[in-house]
Short mmCIF file of C-alpha atoms in Angstrom, two decimals:
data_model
loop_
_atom_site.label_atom_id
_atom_site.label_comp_id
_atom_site.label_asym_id
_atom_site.label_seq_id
_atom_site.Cartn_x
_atom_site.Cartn_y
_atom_site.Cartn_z
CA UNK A 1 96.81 115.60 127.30
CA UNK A 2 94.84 118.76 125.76
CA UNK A 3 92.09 117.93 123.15
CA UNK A 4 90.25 120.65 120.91
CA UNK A 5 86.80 120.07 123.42
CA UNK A 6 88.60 121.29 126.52
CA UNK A 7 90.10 124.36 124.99
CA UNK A 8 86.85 125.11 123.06
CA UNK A 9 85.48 125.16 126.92
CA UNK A 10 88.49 127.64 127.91
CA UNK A 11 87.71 129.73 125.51
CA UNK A 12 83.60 130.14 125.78
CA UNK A 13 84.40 130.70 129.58
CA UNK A 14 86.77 133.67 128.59
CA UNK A 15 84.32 135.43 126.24
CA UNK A 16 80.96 134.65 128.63
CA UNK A 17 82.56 134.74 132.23
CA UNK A 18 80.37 132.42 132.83
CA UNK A 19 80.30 128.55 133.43
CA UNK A 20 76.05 128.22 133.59
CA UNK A 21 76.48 130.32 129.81
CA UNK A 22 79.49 128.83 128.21
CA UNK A 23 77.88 125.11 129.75
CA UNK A 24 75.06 125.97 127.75
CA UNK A 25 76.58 127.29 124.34
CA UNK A 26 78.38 123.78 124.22
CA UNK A 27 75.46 121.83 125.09
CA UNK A 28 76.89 120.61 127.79
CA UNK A 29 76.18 120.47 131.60
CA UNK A 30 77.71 122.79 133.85
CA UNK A 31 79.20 120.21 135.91
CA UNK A 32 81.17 118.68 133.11
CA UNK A 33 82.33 122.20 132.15
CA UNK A 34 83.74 122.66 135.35
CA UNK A 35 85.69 119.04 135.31
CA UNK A 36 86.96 120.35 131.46
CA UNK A 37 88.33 123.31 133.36
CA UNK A 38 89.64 121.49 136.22
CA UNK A 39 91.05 119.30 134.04
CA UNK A 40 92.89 121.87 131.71
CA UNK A 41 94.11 123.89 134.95
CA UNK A 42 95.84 119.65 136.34
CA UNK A 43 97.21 119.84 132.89
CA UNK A 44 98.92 122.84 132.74
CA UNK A 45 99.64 122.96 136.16
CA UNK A 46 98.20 126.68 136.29
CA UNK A 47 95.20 128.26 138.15
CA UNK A 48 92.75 129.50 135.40
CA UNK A 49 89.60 131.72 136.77
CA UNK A 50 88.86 132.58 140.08
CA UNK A 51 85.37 131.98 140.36
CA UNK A 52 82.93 132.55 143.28
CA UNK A 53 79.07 132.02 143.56
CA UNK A 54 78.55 135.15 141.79
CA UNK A 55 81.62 136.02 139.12
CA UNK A 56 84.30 134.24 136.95
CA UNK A 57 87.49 136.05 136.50
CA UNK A 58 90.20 134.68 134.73
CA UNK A 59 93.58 134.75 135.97
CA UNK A 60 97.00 136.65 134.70
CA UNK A 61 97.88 133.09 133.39
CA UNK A 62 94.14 132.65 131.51
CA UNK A 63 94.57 136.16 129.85
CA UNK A 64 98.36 135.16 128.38
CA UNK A 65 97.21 131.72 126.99
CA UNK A 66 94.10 133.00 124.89
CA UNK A 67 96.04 134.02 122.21
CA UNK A 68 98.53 131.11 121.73
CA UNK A 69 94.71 128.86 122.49
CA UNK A 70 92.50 130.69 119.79
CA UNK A 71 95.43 130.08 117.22
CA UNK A 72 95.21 126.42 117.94
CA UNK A 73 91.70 126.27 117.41
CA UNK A 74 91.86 128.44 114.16
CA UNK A 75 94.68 126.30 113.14
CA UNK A 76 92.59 122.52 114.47
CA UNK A 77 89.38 123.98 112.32
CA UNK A 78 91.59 124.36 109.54
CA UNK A 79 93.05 120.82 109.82
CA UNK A 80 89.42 119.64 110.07
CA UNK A 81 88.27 121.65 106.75
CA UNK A 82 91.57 120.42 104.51
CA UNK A 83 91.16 116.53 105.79
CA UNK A 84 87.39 116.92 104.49
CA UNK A 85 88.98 118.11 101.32
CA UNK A 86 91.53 115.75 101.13
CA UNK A 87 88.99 112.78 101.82
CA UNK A 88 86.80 114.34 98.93
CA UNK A 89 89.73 114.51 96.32
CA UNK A 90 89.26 118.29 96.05
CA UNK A 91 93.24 118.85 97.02
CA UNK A 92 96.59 116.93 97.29
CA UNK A 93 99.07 115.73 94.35
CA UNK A 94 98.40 113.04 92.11
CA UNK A 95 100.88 111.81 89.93
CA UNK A 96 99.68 109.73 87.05
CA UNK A 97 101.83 107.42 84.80
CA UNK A 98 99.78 107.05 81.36
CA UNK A 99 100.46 104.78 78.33
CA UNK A 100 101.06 107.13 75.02
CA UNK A 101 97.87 105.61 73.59
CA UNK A 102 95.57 106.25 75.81
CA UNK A 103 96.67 109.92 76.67
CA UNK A 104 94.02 111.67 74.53
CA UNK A 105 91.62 109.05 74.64
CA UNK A 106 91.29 108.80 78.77
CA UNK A 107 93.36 111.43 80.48
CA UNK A 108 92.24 114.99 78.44
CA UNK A 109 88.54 114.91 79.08
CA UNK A 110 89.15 113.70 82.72
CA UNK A 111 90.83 116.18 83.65
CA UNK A 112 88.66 118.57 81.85
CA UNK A 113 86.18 117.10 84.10
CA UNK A 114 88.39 117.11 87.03
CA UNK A 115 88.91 120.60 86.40
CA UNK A 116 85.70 121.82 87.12
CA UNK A 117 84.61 119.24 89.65
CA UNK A 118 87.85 119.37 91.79
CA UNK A 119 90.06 122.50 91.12
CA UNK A 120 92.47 122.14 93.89
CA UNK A 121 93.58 118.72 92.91
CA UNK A 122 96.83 118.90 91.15
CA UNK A 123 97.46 116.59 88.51
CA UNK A 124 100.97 115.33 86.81
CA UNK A 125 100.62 113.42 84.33
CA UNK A 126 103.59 111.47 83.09
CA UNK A 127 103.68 109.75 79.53
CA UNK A 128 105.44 106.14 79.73
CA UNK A 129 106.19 103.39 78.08
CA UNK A 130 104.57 100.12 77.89
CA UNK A 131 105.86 99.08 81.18
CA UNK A 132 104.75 101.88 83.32
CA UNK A 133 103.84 99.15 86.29
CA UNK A 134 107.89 99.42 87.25
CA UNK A 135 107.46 103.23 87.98
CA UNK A 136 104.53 102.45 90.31
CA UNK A 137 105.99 99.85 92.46
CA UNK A 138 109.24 102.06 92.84
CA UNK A 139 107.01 104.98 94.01
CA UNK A 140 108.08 107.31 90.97
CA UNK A 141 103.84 107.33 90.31
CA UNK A 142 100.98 107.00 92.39
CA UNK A 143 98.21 105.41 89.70
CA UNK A 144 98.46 103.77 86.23
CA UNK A 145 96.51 104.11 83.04
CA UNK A 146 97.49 101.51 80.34
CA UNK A 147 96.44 97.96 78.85
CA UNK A 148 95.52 94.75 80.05
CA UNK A 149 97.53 93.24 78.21
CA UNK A 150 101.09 94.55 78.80
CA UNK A 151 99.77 94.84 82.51
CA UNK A 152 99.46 91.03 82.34
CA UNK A 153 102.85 90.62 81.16
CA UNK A 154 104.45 93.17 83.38
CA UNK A 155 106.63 90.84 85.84
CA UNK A 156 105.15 93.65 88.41
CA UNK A 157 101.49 92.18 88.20
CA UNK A 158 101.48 90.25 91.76
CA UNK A 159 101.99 93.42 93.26
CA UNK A 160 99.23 95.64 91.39
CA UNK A 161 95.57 95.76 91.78
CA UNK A 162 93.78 96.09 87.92
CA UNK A 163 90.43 97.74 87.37
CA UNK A 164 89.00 97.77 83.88
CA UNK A 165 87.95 101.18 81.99
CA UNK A 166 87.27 101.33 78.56
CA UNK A 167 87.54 98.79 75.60
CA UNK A 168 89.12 100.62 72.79
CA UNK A 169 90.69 99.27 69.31
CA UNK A 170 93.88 100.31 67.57
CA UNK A 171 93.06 101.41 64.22
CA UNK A 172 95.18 103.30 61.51
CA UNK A 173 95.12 106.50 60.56
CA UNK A 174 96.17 108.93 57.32
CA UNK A 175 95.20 111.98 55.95
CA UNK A 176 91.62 111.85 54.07
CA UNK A 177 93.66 112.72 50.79
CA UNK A 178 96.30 110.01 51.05
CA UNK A 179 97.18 108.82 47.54
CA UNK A 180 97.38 105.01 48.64
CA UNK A 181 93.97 105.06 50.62
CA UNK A 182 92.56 102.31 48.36
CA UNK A 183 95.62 100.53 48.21
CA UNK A 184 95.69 98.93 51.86
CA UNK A 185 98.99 96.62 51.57
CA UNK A 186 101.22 99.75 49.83
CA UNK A 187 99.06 101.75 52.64
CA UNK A 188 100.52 100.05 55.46
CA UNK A 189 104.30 100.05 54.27
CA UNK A 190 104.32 103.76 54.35
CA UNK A 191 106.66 105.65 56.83
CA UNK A 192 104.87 105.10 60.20
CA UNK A 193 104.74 107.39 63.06
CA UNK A 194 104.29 106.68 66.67
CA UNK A 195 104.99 108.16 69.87
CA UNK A 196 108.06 107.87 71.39
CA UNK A 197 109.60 104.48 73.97
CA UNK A 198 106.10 102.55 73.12
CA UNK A 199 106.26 100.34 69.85
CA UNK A 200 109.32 98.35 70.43
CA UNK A 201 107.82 97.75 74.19
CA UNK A 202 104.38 96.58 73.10
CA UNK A 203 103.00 93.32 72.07
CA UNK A 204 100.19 95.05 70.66
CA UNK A 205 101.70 95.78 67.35
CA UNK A 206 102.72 92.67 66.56
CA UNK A 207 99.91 91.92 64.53
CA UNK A 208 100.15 95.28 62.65
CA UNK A 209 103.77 94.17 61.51
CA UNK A 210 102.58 90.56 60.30
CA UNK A 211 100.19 91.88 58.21
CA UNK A 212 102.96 93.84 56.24
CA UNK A 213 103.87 97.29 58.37
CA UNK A 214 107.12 98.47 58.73
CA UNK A 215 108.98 96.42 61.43
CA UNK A 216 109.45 100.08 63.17
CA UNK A 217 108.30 103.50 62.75
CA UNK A 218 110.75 105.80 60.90
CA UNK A 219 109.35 108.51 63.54
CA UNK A 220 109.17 108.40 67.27
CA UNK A 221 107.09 111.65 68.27
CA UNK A 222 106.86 112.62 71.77
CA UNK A 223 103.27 112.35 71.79
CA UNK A 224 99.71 110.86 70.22
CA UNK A 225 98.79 114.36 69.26
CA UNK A 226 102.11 114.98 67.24
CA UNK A 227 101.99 111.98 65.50
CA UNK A 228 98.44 112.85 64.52
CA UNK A 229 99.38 116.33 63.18
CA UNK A 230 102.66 114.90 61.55
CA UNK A 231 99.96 112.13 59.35
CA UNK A 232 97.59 115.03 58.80
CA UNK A 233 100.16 116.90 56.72
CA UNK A 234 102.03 113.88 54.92
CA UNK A 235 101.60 110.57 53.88
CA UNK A 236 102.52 109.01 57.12
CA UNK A 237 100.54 107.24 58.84
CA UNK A 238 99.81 106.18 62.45
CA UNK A 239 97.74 103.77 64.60
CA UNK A 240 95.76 105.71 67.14
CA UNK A 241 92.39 104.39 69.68
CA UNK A 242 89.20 104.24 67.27
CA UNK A 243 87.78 106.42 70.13
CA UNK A 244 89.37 109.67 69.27
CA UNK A 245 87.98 109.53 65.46
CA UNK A 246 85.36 112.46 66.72
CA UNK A 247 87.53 114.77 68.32
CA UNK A 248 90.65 114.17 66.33
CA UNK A 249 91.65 116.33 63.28
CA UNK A 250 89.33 116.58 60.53
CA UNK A 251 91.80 115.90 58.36
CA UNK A 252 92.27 112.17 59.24
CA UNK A 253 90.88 109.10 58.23
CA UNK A 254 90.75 106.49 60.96
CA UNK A 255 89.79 102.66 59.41
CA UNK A 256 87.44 101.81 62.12
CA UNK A 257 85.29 99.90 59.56
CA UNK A 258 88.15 98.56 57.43
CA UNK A 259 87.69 95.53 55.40
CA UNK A 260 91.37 94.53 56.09
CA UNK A 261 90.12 93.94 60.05
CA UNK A 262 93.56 95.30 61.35
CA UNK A 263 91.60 96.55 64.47
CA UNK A 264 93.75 96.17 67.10
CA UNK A 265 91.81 95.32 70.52
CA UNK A 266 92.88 96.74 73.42
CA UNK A 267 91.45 97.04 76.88
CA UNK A 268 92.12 100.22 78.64
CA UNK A 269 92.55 99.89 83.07
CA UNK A 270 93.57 101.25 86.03
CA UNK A 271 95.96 100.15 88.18
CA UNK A 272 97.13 100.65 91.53
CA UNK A 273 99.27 98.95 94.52
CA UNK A 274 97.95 96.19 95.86
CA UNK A 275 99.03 96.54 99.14
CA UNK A 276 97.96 99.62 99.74
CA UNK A 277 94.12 101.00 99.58
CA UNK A 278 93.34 103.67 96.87
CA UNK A 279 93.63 107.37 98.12
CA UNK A 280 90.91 109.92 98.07
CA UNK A 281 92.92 111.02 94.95
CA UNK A 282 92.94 108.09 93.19
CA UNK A 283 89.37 107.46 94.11
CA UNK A 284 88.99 110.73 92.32
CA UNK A 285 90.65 110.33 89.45
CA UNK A 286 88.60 106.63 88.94
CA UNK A 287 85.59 108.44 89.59
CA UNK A 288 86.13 110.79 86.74
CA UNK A 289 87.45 108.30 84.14
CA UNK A 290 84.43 105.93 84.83
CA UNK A 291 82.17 108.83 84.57
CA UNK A 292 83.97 109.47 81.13
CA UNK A 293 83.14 106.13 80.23
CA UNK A 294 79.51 106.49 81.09
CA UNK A 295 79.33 109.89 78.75
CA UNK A 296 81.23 108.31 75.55
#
């Protein structure tokens, strides 16, 4: 069987004619560069350099192998350079299934991050519903971002691995102008908006509807930021994480203090298949969201 060291051998024979010279540009000793050789003429089955005490000529056969050789190695260096990549994060696919909620408050300054720090790692990112954990045991996403708590409930849980990111409430949010902002129970029975395949699906409202919210949103947006612009302009309202009341719309009130306490809690995580060990991806990506955490 060929390996990379024997043809590395061929080849520093070819351009020194000379096995005392190429012996010592591998740092090897001569004899061993002579059993490489003998070993890669047994293997091919071809006569390689005719050597004497005094010269090293290659053979007809020598001179129509370097070419097809020196592609291997430019080809084996370039393996060795994209694994170290690969093992870094810096390149692959990673396909990540995220909650609606925690969209803009995890995955936007991540891969802002990940932008800069890894450029060559491409990134889907697919917004779910509460039970994302299906898609990632079916293999339709390599790596979760949601909530402890509908991960708990998930009937996939035995088969995940969890690891806990951020703490985060649920708070809501109107438009600093809204002509009910003082009046907290007609507040809450205004027209609610929320993004789309995720109320119905999550336990965490639950408490927002006992306390007098509509028992579903008159408008299912495709995403956290639409809903945001849509209460911004109107007197809908939303529920969005307390965590994006500094980068959200001026416009917006969010009731992280309210006196009302309809904070919903919510713990943000990771989460991965169990039975199989984290890629240099995913690594990655964890690496990034935990550094995220660190700089809130």
């Amino acid at each position: 069987m060929l390996d990379i060291e024997t043809l590395k051998h061929f080849m520093l024979i070819m351009n020194t004619k000379s096995f005392k010279t190429a012996a010592e540009q591998a740092a090897v000793s001569q004899s061993r560069m002579t059993r490489s050789i003998a070993h890669l003429e047994a293997s091919l089955g071809l006569k390689l350099f005719n050597r004497t005490t005094r010269t090293v000529e290659p053979t007809d056969s020598a001179r129509a192998l370097t070419g097809r050789v020196s592609d291997l190695l430019r080809n084996a260096q370039a393996l060795r350079d994209e694994a170290r990549l690969i093992a870094a994060g810096d390149v692959g696919e990673l396909r990540v299934a995220v909650i609606a909620l925690a969209t803009e408050s995890l995955i936007a300054d991540t891969l802002t991050q990940l932008a800069d720090t890894h450029p060559n790692l491409e990134v889907e990112v697919i917004v779910g519903s509460a039970d994302v954990y299906k898609d990632l045991v079916t293999g339709q996403c390599d790596v979760v971002l949601g909530d402890e708590a509908n991960f708990t409930e998930s009937i996939h849980a035995a088969q995940l691995r969890m690891m806990p990111l951020r703490r985060d409430s649920i708070v809501l949010v109107h438009r600093q102008d809204h002509p009910l902002q003082d009046d907290f129970e007609a507040l809450i029975a205004q027209p609610l908006a929320i993004p789309s395949r995720y109320y119905d699906e999550n336990q965490l409202f639950n408490r927002f509807k006992q306390r007098g919210g509509p028992a579903k949103p008159r408008y299912r947006l495709n995403s956290l930021s639409s809903c945001l612009a849509l209460t911004e302009r109107s007197d809908v309202i939303t529920l969005a994480p307390a965590s994006l009341e500094v980068t959200a719309h001026p416009g917006l009130t969010f009731r992280v203090d309210d006196p009302n306490d309809l904070a919903i809690d919510i713990n943000l995580v990771m989460v991965t298949l169990a039975s199989q060990l984290p890629t240099p991806g995913i690594k990655t990506l964890h690496g990034a969201l935990v550094a995220g955490r660190t700089n809130a």
